[in-house]
C-alpha cells in the first residue's frame, strides 16, 4: 500500500504541475488519502498486487463474475493515463458505448471524481486533461473502428 500511496501521490503532483495547479502538500495528501480509503476497503490482495505490478502492454485478468476485474483494471488504466505525456493516445473499447458507460465510467467517477468527464456522442472522455477515445466494437468486423 505504501508503494500505491507514493505512486498515486506522484501522479497527482505530476498532473497538477502539468495543468498549472498549486502543489499544496496538505491538499495532495488529502486527495491521495481519500482515493486510497475508497480503494483499500474493497481491494483484495490480488488486486493490490496487480495495481503495484509493472505495467505491461497487455494485461489479462481472470476470475469469477464480480471478482473485481473491471474495478481494478479501470483504476490501473486511469493511473496509466494520468501519468502519461499529454500527446499519448488512449482508447477504451467495449461492445457498445453504453456498456462502457455502465461498466466502467462509474468506477472512473468514483476514483477520480470531477477529474473524469465523458461524452458518448463525441466518443471521448477526459481524465485529468488527458483525452481518451471511446469506441463501441461489437464484433471482429468492427476492427476498422479500432485501427482508425
mmCIF file of C-alpha atoms in Angstrom:
data_model
loop_
_atom_site.group_PDB
_atom_site.id
_atom_site.type_symbol
_atom_site.label_atom_id
_atom_site.label_comp_id
_atom_site.label_asym_id
_atom_site.label_seq_id
_atom_site.Cartn_x
_atom_site.Cartn_y
_atom_site.Cartn_z
ATOM 1 C CA UNK A 1 0.000 0.000 0.000
ATOM 2 C CA UNK A 2 2.900 2.329 0.657
ATOM 3 C CA UNK A 3 4.019 1.956 -2.968
ATOM 4 C CA UNK A 4 0.452 2.568 -4.152
ATOM 5 C CA UNK A 5 0.240 5.697 -1.972
ATOM 6 C CA UNK A 6 3.514 7.052 -3.350
ATOM 7 C CA UNK A 7 2.560 6.187 -6.942
ATOM 8 C CA UNK A 8 -0.795 7.912 -6.619
ATOM 9 C CA UNK A 9 0.811 10.920 -4.952
ATOM 10 C CA UNK A 10 3.419 11.211 -7.733
ATOM 11 C CA UNK A 11 0.716 11.025 -10.380
ATOM 12 C CA UNK A 12 -1.419 13.688 -8.708
ATOM 13 C CA UNK A 13 1.584 16.011 -8.277
ATOM 14 C CA UNK A 14 2.689 15.418 -11.868
ATOM 15 C CA UNK A 15 -0.787 16.144 -13.176
ATOM 16 C CA UNK A 16 -1.129 19.285 -11.060
ATOM 17 C CA UNK A 17 2.225 20.549 -12.381
ATOM 18 C CA UNK A 18 1.262 19.796 -15.989
ATOM 19 C CA UNK A 19 -2.006 21.688 -15.585
ATOM 20 C CA UNK A 20 -0.571 24.652 -13.694
ATOM 21 C CA UNK A 21 -2.162 23.899 -10.303
ATOM 22 C CA UNK A 22 -0.548 24.719 -6.970
ATOM 23 C CA UNK A 23 1.338 21.947 -5.211
ATOM 24 C CA UNK A 24 -0.067 22.146 -1.697
ATOM 25 C CA UNK A 25 1.163 19.107 0.251
ATOM 26 C CA UNK A 26 -1.903 19.099 2.522
ATOM 27 C CA UNK A 27 -4.347 19.124 -0.388
ATOM 28 C CA UNK A 28 -2.407 16.435 -2.248
ATOM 29 C CA UNK A 29 -2.170 14.170 0.813
ATOM 30 C CA UNK A 30 -5.874 14.634 1.473
ATOM 31 C CA UNK A 31 -6.707 13.727 -2.148
ATOM 32 C CA UNK A 32 -4.448 10.654 -2.000
ATOM 33 C CA UNK A 33 -5.900 9.528 1.338
ATOM 34 C CA UNK A 34 -9.468 9.957 0.105
ATOM 35 C CA UNK A 35 -8.747 7.941 -3.034
ATOM 36 C CA UNK A 36 -6.898 5.214 -1.151
ATOM 37 C CA UNK A 37 -9.575 4.978 1.530
ATOM 38 C CA UNK A 38 -12.110 4.211 -1.187
ATOM 39 C CA UNK A 39 -9.826 1.561 -2.613
ATOM 40 C CA UNK A 40 -8.276 -0.219 0.312
ATOM 41 C CA UNK A 41 -11.593 -1.007 1.935
ATOM 42 C CA UNK A 42 -12.632 -3.090 -1.049
ATOM 43 C CA UNK A 43 -9.467 -4.239 -2.839
ATOM 44 C CA UNK A 44 -8.203 -7.708 -2.085
ATOM 45 C CA UNK A 45 -4.585 -8.845 -2.018
ATOM 46 C CA UNK A 46 -4.517 -9.951 -5.676
ATOM 47 C CA UNK A 47 -5.954 -6.638 -6.817
ATOM 48 C CA UNK A 48 -3.379 -4.651 -4.865
ATOM 49 C CA UNK A 49 -0.632 -6.876 -6.293
ATOM 50 C CA UNK A 50 -1.921 -6.122 -9.810
ATOM 51 C CA UNK A 51 -2.020 -2.385 -9.089
ATOM 52 C CA UNK A 52 1.581 -2.183 -7.960
ATOM 53 C CA UNK A 53 2.978 -4.534 -10.600
ATOM 54 C CA UNK A 54 4.767 -3.111 -13.614
ATOM 55 C CA UNK A 55 2.588 -2.001 -16.495
ATOM 56 C CA UNK A 56 2.517 -4.331 -19.458
ATOM 57 C CA UNK A 57 1.166 -3.631 -22.918
ATOM 58 C CA UNK A 58 -1.471 -6.304 -22.419
ATOM 59 C CA UNK A 59 -2.845 -7.379 -19.054
ATOM 60 C CA UNK A 60 -5.184 -10.349 -18.834
ATOM 61 C CA UNK A 61 -7.222 -10.681 -15.673
ATOM 62 C CA UNK A 62 -9.162 -13.833 -14.931
ATOM 63 C CA UNK A 63 -11.572 -14.608 -12.152
ATOM 64 C CA UNK A 64 -15.172 -15.335 -11.413
ATOM 65 C CA UNK A 65 -18.037 -12.963 -12.121
ATOM 66 C CA UNK A 66 -17.990 -9.956 -9.756
ATOM 67 C CA UNK A 67 -14.467 -10.713 -8.519
ATOM 68 C CA UNK A 68 -13.264 -7.152 -9.162
ATOM 69 C CA UNK A 69 -11.505 -7.437 -12.533
ATOM 70 C CA UNK A 70 -13.223 -4.396 -14.059
ATOM 71 C CA UNK A 71 -12.891 -2.345 -10.893
ATOM 72 C CA UNK A 72 -9.137 -2.813 -10.527
ATOM 73 C CA UNK A 73 -8.367 -2.562 -14.251
ATOM 74 C CA UNK A 74 -10.247 0.759 -14.506
ATOM 75 C CA UNK A 75 -8.200 2.196 -11.667
ATOM 76 C CA UNK A 76 -4.888 0.978 -13.093
ATOM 77 C CA UNK A 77 -5.797 2.250 -16.571
ATOM 78 C CA UNK A 78 -6.675 5.612 -15.011
ATOM 79 C CA UNK A 79 -3.312 5.798 -13.261
ATOM 80 C CA UNK A 80 -1.550 4.988 -16.517
ATOM 81 C CA UNK A 81 -3.442 7.744 -18.330
ATOM 82 C CA UNK A 82 -2.741 10.291 -15.586
ATOM 83 C CA UNK A 83 0.970 9.507 -15.657
ATOM 84 C CA UNK A 84 1.307 9.725 -19.431
ATOM 85 C CA UNK A 85 2.556 12.507 -21.659
ATOM 86 C CA UNK A 86 -0.103 14.888 -22.951
ATOM 87 C CA UNK A 87 0.321 13.598 -26.524
ATOM 88 C CA UNK A 88 -0.151 9.933 -25.553
ATOM 89 C CA UNK A 89 -3.114 8.245 -27.192
ATOM 90 C CA UNK A 90 -5.613 6.126 -25.284
ATOM 91 C CA UNK A 91 -8.721 4.247 -26.276
ATOM 92 C CA UNK A 92 -11.375 2.346 -24.385
ATOM 93 C CA UNK A 93 -13.345 -0.250 -26.335
ATOM 94 C CA UNK A 94 -16.415 -2.247 -25.389
ATOM 95 C CA UNK A 95 -19.215 -3.911 -27.340
ATOM 96 C CA UNK A 96 -21.175 -0.638 -27.123
ATOM 97 C CA UNK A 97 -20.550 2.842 -25.795
ATOM 98 C CA UNK A 98 -23.409 2.293 -23.351
ATOM 99 C CA UNK A 99 -21.640 -0.787 -21.963
ATOM 100 C CA UNK A 100 -18.520 1.337 -21.374
ATOM 101 C CA UNK A 101 -20.667 3.831 -19.533
ATOM 102 C CA UNK A 102 -22.451 1.284 -17.355
ATOM 103 C CA UNK A 103 -19.478 -0.994 -16.658
ATOM 104 C CA UNK A 104 -16.511 1.356 -16.408
ATOM 105 C CA UNK A 105 -17.365 5.010 -16.016
ATOM 106 C CA UNK A 106 -18.971 4.602 -12.597
ATOM 107 C CA UNK A 107 -15.567 3.454 -11.352
ATOM 108 C CA UNK A 108 -13.736 6.326 -13.041
ATOM 109 C CA UNK A 109 -16.136 8.785 -11.386
ATOM 110 C CA UNK A 110 -15.720 7.054 -8.042
ATOM 111 C CA UNK A 111 -11.911 7.038 -8.238
ATOM 112 C CA UNK A 112 -11.237 10.345 -9.960
ATOM 113 C CA UNK A 113 -14.364 12.400 -9.230
ATOM 114 C CA UNK A 114 -14.853 15.513 -11.328
ATOM 115 C CA UNK A 115 -11.438 14.997 -12.900
ATOM 116 C CA UNK A 116 -13.143 12.486 -15.198
ATOM 117 C CA UNK A 117 -15.743 13.564 -17.762
ATOM 118 C CA UNK A 118 -17.064 11.903 -20.870
ATOM 119 C CA UNK A 119 -19.342 12.400 -23.850
ATOM 120 C CA UNK A 120 -20.730 9.349 -25.613
ATOM 121 C CA UNK A 121 -21.932 11.484 -28.518
ATOM 122 C CA UNK A 122 -18.395 12.841 -29.052
ATOM 123 C CA UNK A 123 -16.851 9.437 -28.306
ATOM 124 C CA UNK A 124 -14.319 10.876 -25.903
ATOM 125 C CA UNK A 125 -13.509 11.084 -22.226
ATOM 126 C CA UNK A 126 -11.160 13.405 -20.368
ATOM 127 C CA UNK A 127 -9.185 12.263 -17.327
ATOM 128 C CA UNK A 128 -7.094 14.965 -15.670
ATOM 129 C CA UNK A 129 -6.813 16.737 -19.033
ATOM 130 C CA UNK A 130 -5.858 13.599 -20.999
ATOM 131 C CA UNK A 131 -8.147 12.588 -23.849
ATOM 132 C CA UNK A 132 -9.375 9.011 -24.138
ATOM 133 C CA UNK A 133 -11.057 7.925 -27.354
ATOM 134 C CA UNK A 134 -14.178 5.784 -26.833
ATOM 135 C CA UNK A 135 -15.401 3.181 -29.280
ATOM 136 C CA UNK A 136 -18.092 0.549 -29.486
ATOM 137 C CA UNK A 137 -16.937 -2.571 -31.305
ATOM 138 C CA UNK A 138 -19.424 -5.431 -31.023
ATOM 139 C CA UNK A 139 -17.511 -7.984 -33.125
ATOM 140 C CA UNK A 140 -14.390 -8.640 -35.171
ATOM 141 C CA UNK A 141 -15.810 -6.767 -38.171
ATOM 142 C CA UNK A 142 -15.536 -3.578 -36.112
ATOM 143 C CA UNK A 143 -11.731 -3.676 -36.202
ATOM 144 C CA UNK A 144 -11.693 -0.764 -38.647
ATOM 145 C CA UNK A 145 -13.100 1.439 -35.871
ATOM 146 C CA UNK A 146 -10.285 0.454 -33.542
ATOM 147 C CA UNK A 147 -7.479 0.651 -36.091
ATOM 148 C CA UNK A 148 -8.543 4.033 -37.467
#
